[in-house]
mmCIF file of C-alpha atoms and ligand atoms in Angstrom:
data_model
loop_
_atom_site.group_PDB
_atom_site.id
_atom_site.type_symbol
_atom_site.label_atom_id
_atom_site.label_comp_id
_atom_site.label_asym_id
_atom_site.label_seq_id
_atom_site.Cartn_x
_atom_site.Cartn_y
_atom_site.Cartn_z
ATOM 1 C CA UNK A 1252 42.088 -23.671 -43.379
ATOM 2 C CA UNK A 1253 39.642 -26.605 -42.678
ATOM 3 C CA UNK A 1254 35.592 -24.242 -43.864
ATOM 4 C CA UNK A 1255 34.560 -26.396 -40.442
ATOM 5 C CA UNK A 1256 34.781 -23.055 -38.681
ATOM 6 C CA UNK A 1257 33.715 -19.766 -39.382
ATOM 7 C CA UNK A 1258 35.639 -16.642 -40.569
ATOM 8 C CA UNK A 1259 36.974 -13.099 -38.714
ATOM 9 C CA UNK A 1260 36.130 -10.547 -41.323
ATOM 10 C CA UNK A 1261 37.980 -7.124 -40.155
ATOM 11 C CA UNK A 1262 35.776 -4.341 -41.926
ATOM 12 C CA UNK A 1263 36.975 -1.082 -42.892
ATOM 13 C CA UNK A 1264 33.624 1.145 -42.242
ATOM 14 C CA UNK A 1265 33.574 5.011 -43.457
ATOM 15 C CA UNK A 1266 35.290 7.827 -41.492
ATOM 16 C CA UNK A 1267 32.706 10.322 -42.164
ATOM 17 C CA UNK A 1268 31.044 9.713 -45.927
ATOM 18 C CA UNK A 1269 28.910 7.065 -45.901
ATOM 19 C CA UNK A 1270 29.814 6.270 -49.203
ATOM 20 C CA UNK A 1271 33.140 5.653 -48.352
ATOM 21 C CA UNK A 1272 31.553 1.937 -47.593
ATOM 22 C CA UNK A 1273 33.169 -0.728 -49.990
ATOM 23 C CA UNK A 1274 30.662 -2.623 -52.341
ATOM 24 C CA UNK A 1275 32.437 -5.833 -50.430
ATOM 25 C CA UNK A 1276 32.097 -4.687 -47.095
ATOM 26 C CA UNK A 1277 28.325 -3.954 -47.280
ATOM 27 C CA UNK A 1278 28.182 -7.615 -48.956
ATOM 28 C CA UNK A 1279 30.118 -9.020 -45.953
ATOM 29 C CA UNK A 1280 28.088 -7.325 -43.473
ATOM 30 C CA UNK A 1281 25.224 -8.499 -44.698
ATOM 31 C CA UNK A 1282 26.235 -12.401 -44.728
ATOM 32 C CA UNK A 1283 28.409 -12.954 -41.708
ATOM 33 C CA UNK A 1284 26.289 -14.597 -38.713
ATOM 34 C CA UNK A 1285 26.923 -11.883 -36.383
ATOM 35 C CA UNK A 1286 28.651 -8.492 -36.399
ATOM 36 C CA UNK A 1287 31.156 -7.257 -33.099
ATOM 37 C CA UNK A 1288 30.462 -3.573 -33.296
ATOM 38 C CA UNK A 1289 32.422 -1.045 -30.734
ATOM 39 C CA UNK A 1290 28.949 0.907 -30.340
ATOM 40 C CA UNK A 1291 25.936 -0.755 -31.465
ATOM 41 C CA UNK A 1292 24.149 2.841 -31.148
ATOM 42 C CA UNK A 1293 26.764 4.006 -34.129
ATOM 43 C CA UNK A 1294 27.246 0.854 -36.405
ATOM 44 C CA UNK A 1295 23.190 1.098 -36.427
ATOM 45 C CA UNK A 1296 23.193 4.169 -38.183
ATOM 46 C CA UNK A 1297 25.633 2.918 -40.940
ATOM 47 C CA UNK A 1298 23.856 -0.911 -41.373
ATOM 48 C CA UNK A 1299 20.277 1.277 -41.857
ATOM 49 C CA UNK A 1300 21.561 3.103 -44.626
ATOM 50 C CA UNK A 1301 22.831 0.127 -46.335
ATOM 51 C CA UNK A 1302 20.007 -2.169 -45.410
ATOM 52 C CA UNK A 1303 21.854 -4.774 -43.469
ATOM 53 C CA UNK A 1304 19.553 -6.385 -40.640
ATOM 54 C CA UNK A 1305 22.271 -8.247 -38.835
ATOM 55 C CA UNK A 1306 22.571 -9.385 -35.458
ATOM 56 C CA UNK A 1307 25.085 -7.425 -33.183
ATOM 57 C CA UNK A 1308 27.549 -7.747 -30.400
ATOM 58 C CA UNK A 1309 29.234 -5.658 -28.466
ATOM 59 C CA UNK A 1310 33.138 -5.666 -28.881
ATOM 60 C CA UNK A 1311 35.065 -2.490 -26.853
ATOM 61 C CA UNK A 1312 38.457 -1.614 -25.499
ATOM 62 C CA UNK A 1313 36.254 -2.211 -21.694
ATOM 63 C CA UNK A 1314 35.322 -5.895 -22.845
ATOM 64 C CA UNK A 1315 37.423 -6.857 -25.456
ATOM 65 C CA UNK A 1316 39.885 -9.151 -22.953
ATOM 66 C CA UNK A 1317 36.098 -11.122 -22.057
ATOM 67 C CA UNK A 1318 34.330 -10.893 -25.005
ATOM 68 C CA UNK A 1319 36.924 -12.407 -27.371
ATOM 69 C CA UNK A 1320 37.394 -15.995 -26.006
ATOM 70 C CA UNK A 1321 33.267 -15.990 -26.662
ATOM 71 C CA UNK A 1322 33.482 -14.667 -30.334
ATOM 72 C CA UNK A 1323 36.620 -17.277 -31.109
ATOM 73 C CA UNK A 1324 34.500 -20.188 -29.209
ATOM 74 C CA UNK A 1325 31.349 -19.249 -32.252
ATOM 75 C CA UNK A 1326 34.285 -18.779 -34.573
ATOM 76 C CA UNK A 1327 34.802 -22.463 -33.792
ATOM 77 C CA UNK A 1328 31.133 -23.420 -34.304
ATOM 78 C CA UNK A 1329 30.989 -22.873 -37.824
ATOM 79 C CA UNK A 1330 29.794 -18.884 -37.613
ATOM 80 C CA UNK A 1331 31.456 -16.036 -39.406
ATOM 81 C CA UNK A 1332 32.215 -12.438 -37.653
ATOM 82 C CA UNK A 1333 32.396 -9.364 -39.171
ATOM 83 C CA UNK A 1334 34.588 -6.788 -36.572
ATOM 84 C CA UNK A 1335 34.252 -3.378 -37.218
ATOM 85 C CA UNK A 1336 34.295 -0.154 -35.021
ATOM 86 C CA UNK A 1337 33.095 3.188 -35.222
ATOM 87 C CA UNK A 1338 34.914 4.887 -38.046
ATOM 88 C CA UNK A 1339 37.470 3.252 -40.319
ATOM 89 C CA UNK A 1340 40.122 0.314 -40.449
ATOM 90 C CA UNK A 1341 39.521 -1.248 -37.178
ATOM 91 C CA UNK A 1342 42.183 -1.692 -34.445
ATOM 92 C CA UNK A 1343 43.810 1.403 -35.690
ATOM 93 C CA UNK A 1344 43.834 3.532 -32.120
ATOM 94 C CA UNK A 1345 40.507 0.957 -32.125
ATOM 95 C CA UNK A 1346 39.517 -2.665 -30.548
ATOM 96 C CA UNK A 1347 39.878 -5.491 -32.080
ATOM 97 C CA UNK A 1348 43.830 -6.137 -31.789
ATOM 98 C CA UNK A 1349 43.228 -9.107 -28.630
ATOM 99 C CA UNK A 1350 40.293 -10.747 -30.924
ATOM 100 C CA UNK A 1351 42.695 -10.868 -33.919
ATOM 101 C CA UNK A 1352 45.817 -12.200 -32.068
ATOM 102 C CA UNK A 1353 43.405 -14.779 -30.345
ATOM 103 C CA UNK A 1354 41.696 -16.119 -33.743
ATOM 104 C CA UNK A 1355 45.532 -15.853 -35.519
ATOM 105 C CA UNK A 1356 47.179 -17.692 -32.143
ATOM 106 C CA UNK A 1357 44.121 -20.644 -32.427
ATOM 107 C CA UNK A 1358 45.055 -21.193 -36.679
ATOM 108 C CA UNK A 1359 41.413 -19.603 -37.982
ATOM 109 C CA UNK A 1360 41.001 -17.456 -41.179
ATOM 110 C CA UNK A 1361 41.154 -13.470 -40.294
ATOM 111 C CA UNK A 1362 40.074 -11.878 -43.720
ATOM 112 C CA UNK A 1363 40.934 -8.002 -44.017
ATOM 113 C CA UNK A 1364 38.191 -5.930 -45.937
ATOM 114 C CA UNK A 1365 39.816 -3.017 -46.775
ATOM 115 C CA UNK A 1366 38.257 0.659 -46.626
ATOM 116 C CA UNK A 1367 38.483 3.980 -44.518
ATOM 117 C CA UNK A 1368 41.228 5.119 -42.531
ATOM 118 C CA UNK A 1369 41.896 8.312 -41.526
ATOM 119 C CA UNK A 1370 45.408 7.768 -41.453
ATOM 120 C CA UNK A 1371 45.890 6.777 -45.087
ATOM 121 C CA UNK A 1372 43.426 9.259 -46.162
ATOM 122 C CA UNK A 1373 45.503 12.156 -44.406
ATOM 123 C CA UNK A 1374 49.061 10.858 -45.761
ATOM 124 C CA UNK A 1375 47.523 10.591 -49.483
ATOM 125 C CA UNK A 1376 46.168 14.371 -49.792
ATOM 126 C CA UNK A 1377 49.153 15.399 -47.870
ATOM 127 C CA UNK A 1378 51.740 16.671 -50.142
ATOM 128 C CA UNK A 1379 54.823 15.486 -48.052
ATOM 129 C CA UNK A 1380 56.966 12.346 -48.130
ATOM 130 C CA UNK A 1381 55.524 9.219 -47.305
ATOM 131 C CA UNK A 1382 57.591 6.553 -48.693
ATOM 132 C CA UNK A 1383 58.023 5.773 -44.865
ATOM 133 C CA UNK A 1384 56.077 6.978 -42.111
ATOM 134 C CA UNK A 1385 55.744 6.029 -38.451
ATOM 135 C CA UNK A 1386 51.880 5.939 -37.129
ATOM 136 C CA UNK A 1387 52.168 7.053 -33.664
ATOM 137 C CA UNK A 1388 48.195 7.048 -32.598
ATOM 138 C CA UNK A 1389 47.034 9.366 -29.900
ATOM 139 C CA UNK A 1390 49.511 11.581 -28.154
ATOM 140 C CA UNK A 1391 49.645 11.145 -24.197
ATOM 141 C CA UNK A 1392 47.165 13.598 -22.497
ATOM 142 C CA UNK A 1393 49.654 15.371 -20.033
ATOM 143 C CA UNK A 1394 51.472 18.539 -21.183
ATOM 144 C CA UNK A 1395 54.949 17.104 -19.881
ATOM 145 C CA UNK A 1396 54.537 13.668 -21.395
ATOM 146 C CA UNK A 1397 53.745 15.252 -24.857
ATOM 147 C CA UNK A 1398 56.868 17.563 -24.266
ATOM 148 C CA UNK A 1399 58.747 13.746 -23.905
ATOM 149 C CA UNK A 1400 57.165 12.602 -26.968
ATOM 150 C CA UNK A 1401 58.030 15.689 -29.066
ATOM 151 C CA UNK A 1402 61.413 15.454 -27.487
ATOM 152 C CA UNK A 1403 61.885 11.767 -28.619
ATOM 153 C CA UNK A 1404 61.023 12.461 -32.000
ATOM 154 C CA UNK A 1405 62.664 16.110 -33.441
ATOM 155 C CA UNK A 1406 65.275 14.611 -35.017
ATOM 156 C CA UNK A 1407 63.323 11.423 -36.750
ATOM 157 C CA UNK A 1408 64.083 12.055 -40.434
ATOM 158 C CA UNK A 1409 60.641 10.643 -41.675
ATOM 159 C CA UNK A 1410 57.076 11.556 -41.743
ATOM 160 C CA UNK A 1411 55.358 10.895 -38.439
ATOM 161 C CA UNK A 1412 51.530 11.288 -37.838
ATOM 162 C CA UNK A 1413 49.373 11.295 -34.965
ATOM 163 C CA UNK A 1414 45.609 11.162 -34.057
ATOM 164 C CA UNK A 1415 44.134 13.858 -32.051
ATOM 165 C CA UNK A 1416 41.197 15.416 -30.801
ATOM 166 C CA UNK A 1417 39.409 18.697 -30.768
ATOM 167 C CA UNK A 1418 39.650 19.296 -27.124
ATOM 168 C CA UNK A 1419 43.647 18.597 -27.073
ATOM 169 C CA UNK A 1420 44.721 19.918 -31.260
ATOM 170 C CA UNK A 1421 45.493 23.314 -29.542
ATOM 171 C CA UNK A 1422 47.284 22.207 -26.753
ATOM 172 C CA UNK A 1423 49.264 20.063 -28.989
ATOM 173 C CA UNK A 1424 50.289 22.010 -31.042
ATOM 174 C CA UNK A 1425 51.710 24.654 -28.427
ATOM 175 C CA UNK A 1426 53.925 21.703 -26.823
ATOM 176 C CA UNK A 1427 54.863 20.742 -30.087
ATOM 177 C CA UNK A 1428 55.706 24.559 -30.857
ATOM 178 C CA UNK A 1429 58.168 24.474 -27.916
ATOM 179 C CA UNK A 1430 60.222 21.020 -29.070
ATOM 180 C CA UNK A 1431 60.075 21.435 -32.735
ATOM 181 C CA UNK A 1432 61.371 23.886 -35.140
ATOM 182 C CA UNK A 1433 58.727 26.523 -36.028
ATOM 183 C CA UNK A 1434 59.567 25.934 -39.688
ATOM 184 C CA UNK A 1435 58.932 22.159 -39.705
ATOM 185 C CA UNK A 1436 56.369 21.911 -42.251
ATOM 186 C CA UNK A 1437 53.007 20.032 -40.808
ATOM 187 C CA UNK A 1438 49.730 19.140 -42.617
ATOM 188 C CA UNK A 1439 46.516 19.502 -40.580
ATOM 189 C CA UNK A 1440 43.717 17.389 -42.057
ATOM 190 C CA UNK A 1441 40.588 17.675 -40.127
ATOM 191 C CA UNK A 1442 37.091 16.582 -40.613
ATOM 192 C CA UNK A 1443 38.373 14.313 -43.673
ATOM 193 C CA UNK A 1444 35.283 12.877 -46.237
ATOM 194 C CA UNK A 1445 32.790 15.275 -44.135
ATOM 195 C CA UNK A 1446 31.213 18.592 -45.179
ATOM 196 C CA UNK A 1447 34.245 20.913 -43.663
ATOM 197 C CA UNK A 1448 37.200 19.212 -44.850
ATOM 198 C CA UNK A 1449 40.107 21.163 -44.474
ATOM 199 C CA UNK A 1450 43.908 19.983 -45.430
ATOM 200 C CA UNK A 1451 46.181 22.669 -44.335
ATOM 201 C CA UNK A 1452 50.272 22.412 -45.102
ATOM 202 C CA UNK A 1453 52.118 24.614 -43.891
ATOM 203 C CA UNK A 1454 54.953 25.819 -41.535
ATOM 204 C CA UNK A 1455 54.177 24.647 -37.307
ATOM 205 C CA UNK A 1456 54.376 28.157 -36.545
ATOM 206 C CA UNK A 1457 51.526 28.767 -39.197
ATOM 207 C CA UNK A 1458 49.590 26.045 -38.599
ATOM 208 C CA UNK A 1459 49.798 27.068 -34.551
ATOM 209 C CA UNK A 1460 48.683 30.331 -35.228
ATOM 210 C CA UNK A 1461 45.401 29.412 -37.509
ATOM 211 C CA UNK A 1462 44.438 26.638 -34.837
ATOM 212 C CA UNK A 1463 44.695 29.589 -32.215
ATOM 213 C CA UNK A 1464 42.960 32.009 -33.981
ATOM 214 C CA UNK A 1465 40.188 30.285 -35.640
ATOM 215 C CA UNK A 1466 37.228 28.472 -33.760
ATOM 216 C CA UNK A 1467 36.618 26.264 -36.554
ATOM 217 C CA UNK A 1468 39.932 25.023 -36.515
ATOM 218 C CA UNK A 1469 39.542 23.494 -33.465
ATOM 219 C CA UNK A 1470 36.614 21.883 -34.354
ATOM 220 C CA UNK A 1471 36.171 18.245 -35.480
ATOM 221 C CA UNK A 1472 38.445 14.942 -35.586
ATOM 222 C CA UNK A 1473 42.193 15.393 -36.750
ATOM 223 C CA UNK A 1474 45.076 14.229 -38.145
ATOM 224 C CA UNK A 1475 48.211 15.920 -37.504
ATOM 225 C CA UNK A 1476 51.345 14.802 -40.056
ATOM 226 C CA UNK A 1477 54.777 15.979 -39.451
ATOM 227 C CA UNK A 1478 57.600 16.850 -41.535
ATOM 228 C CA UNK A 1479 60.469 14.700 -40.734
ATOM 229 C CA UNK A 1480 63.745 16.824 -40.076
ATOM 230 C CA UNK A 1481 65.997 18.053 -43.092
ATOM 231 C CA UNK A 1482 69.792 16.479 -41.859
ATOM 232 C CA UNK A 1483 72.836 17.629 -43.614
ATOM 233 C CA UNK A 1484 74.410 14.306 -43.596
ATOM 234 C CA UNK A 1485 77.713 15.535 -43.465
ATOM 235 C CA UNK A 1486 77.278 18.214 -40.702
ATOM 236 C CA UNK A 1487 74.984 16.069 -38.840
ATOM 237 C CA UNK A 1488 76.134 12.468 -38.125
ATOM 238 C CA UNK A 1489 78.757 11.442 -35.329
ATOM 239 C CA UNK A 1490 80.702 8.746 -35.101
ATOM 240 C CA UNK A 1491 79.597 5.563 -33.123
ATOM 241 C CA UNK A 1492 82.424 6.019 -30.529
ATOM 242 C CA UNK A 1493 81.151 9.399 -29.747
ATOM 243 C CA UNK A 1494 77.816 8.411 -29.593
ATOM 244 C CA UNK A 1495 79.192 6.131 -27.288
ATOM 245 C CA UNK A 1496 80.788 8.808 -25.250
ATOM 246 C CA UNK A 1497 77.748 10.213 -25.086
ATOM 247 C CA UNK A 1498 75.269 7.284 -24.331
ATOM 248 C CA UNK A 1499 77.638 6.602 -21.019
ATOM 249 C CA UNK A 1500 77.598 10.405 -20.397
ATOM 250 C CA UNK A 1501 73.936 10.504 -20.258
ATOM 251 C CA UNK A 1502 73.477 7.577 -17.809
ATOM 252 C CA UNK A 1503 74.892 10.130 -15.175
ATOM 253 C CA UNK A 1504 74.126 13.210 -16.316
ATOM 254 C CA UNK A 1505 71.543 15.388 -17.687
ATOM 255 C CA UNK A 1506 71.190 16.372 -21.028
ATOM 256 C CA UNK A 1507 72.514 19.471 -21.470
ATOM 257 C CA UNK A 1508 75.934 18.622 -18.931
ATOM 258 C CA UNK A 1509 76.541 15.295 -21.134
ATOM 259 C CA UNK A 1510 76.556 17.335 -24.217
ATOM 260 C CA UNK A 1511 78.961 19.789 -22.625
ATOM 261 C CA UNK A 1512 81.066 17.411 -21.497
ATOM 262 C CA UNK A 1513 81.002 15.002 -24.954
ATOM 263 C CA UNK A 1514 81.675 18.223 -27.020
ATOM 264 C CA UNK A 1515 84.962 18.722 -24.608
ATOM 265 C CA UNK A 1516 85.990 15.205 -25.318
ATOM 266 C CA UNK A 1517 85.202 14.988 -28.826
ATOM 267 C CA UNK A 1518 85.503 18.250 -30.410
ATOM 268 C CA UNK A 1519 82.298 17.702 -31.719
ATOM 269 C CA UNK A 1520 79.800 20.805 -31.878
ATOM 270 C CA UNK A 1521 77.870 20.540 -28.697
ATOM 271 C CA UNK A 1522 74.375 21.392 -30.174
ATOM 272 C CA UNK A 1523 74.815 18.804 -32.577
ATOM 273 C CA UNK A 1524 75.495 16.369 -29.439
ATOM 274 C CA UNK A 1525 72.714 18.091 -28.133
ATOM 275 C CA UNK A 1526 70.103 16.951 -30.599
ATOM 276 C CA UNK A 1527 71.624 13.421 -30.659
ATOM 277 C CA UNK A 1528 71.172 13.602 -26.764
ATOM 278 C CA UNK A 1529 67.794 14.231 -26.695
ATOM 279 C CA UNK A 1530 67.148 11.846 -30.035
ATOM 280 C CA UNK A 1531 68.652 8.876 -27.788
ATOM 281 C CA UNK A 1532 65.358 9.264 -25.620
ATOM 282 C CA UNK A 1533 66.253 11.050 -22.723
ATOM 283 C CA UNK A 1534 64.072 13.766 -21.441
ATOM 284 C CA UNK A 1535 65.604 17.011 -20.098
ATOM 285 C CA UNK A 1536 66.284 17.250 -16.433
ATOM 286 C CA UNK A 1537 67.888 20.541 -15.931
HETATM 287 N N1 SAM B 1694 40.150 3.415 -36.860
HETATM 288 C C1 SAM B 1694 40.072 4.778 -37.327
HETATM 289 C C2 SAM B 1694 40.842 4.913 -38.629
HETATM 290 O O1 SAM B 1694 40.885 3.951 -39.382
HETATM 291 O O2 SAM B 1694 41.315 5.999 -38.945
HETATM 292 C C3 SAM B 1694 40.473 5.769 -36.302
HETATM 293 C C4 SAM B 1694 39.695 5.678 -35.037
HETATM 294 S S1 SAM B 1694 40.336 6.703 -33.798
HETATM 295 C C5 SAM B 1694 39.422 6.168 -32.373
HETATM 296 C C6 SAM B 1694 39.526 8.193 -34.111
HETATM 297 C C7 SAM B 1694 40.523 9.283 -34.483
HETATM 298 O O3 SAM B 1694 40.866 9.130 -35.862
HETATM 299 C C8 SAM B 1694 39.951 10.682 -34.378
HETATM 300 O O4 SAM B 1694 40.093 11.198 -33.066
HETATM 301 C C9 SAM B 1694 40.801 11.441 -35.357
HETATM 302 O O5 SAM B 1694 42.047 11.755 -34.816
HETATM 303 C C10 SAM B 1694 40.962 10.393 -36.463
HETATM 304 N N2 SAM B 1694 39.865 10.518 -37.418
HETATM 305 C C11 SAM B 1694 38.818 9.681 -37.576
HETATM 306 N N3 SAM B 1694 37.999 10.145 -38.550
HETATM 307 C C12 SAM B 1694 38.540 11.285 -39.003
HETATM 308 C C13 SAM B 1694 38.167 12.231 -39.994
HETATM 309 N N4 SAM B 1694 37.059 12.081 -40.693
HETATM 310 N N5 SAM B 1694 38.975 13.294 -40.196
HETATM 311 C C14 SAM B 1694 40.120 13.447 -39.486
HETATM 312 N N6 SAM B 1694 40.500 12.588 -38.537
HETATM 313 C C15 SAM B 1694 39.731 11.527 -38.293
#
């Protein structure tokens, strides 16, 4: 890439500890020509600490779509930006993603400075698999469409892991409490690199209960990981042609008739063509 224009810089900031701030980061911070912060008020706090007097511009998920042709036009001119957002890696359930494509689609240098993210944090103190993992980000707000969302993803045999917040973690985990198994093993991480850390594993039932019952537990930023489900490979998979059956089934009826009606065709054990049922995406309408 021609040095004629300047350089995106995506900067992992802390999620909590300010000392969580990479020696690089701080270095980059302080040399870039300007720095795209999601809330000048907060990245202020975290540049005083480390002594960086740099000048700032606003760069949020309300002005990201008009701000970002701007910031790629100075790109252009020879200056260097430094992205960041309020806590972590940005554009993870943060700005930044049309700013990225933009500078990528136009050919300039976007330069990853690694750090925080609550995500990875979570998964690494978690004690459960995470060879592979899906990163689902913040759970839809409504009761019903986290009901969907749980539905979609019982049967998913890896770790998944969402963001969520104090006023919702209870709520959550009740609709989660009525999709998934109650012994589905779950790891609560809350406050993570801040004074009242917690990392709780333990069954959903469990974890349900504590969250319930203790005020502090619903206190604070969270990340919620999830077991994926234990199959018995041999019990548990059908052939294509009856998942066949059953994806033609399901285009007419609901859930719970198509499984009926695939386990009279098939022979095949009708909770078992249950699960599959609701795995293929299809939310219960009886
Ligand atoms: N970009 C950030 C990252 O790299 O993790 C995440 C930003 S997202 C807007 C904020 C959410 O991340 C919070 O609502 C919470 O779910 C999670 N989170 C951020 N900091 C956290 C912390 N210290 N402990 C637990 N969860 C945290």
């Amino acid at each position: 890439m021609s040095t004629e224009y300047g350089k995106l810089y995506v900067v992992a900031t802390p999620i909590g500890n300010l000392a969580d701030m990479s020696f690089r980061a701080v270095q980059i911070l302080k040399q870039v020509d300007l720095i795209a912060a999601e809330d000048t008020r907060h990245v202020k706090m975290l540049l005083q600490h480390y002594g960086i007097t740099n000048k700032l511009v606003l760069l949020h998920q309300h002005n990201e779509e008009k701000a970002s042709p701007f910031l790629l036009e100075k790109l252009r001119t020879g200056q260097s930006i430094a992205l960041v957002s309020d806590a972590g890696t940005p554009l993870l359930s943060d700005p930044g993603m049309p700013l990225v494509k933009m500078v990528k689609d136009a050919g300039l240098d976007v330069v990853p400075i690694p750090g925080a993210c609550a995500l990875i944090a979570a998964l690494s103190a978690a004690g459960l698999p995470i060879s592979r993992f899906t990163f689902e980000g913040f759970l839809p707000r409504t009761s019903s469409a986290r009901k969907a969302f749980f539905n979609e993803r019982v049967m998913y045999t890896t770790t998944w892991i969402f963001y969520e917040s104090c006023h919702r973690i209870l709520a959550s985990l009740q609709d989660m409490a009525e999709i998934i198994p109650l012994d589905r093993q779950i790891v609560i991480a809350r406050e993570l690199t801040k004074l009242h850390e917690t990392i709780v594993k333990t069954s959903l039932g469990n974890a349900l209960e504590l969250v319930a019952q203790n005020d502090n537990m619903r206190k604070g930023e969270f990340v919620v990981i999830v077991d994926g489900a234990t199959v018995d490979k041999k019990e548990q998979t059908i052939s294509t042609e009856h998942k066949k059956i059953l994806g033609v089934l399901l285009r007419e009826c609901s859930i719970k008739t198509a499984a009926a009606m695939a386990a009279e065709i098939t022979g095949v054990r009708k909770k078992l063509l249950y699960q599959k049922a609701l795995a293929m995406g299809k939310t219960i309408d009886d």
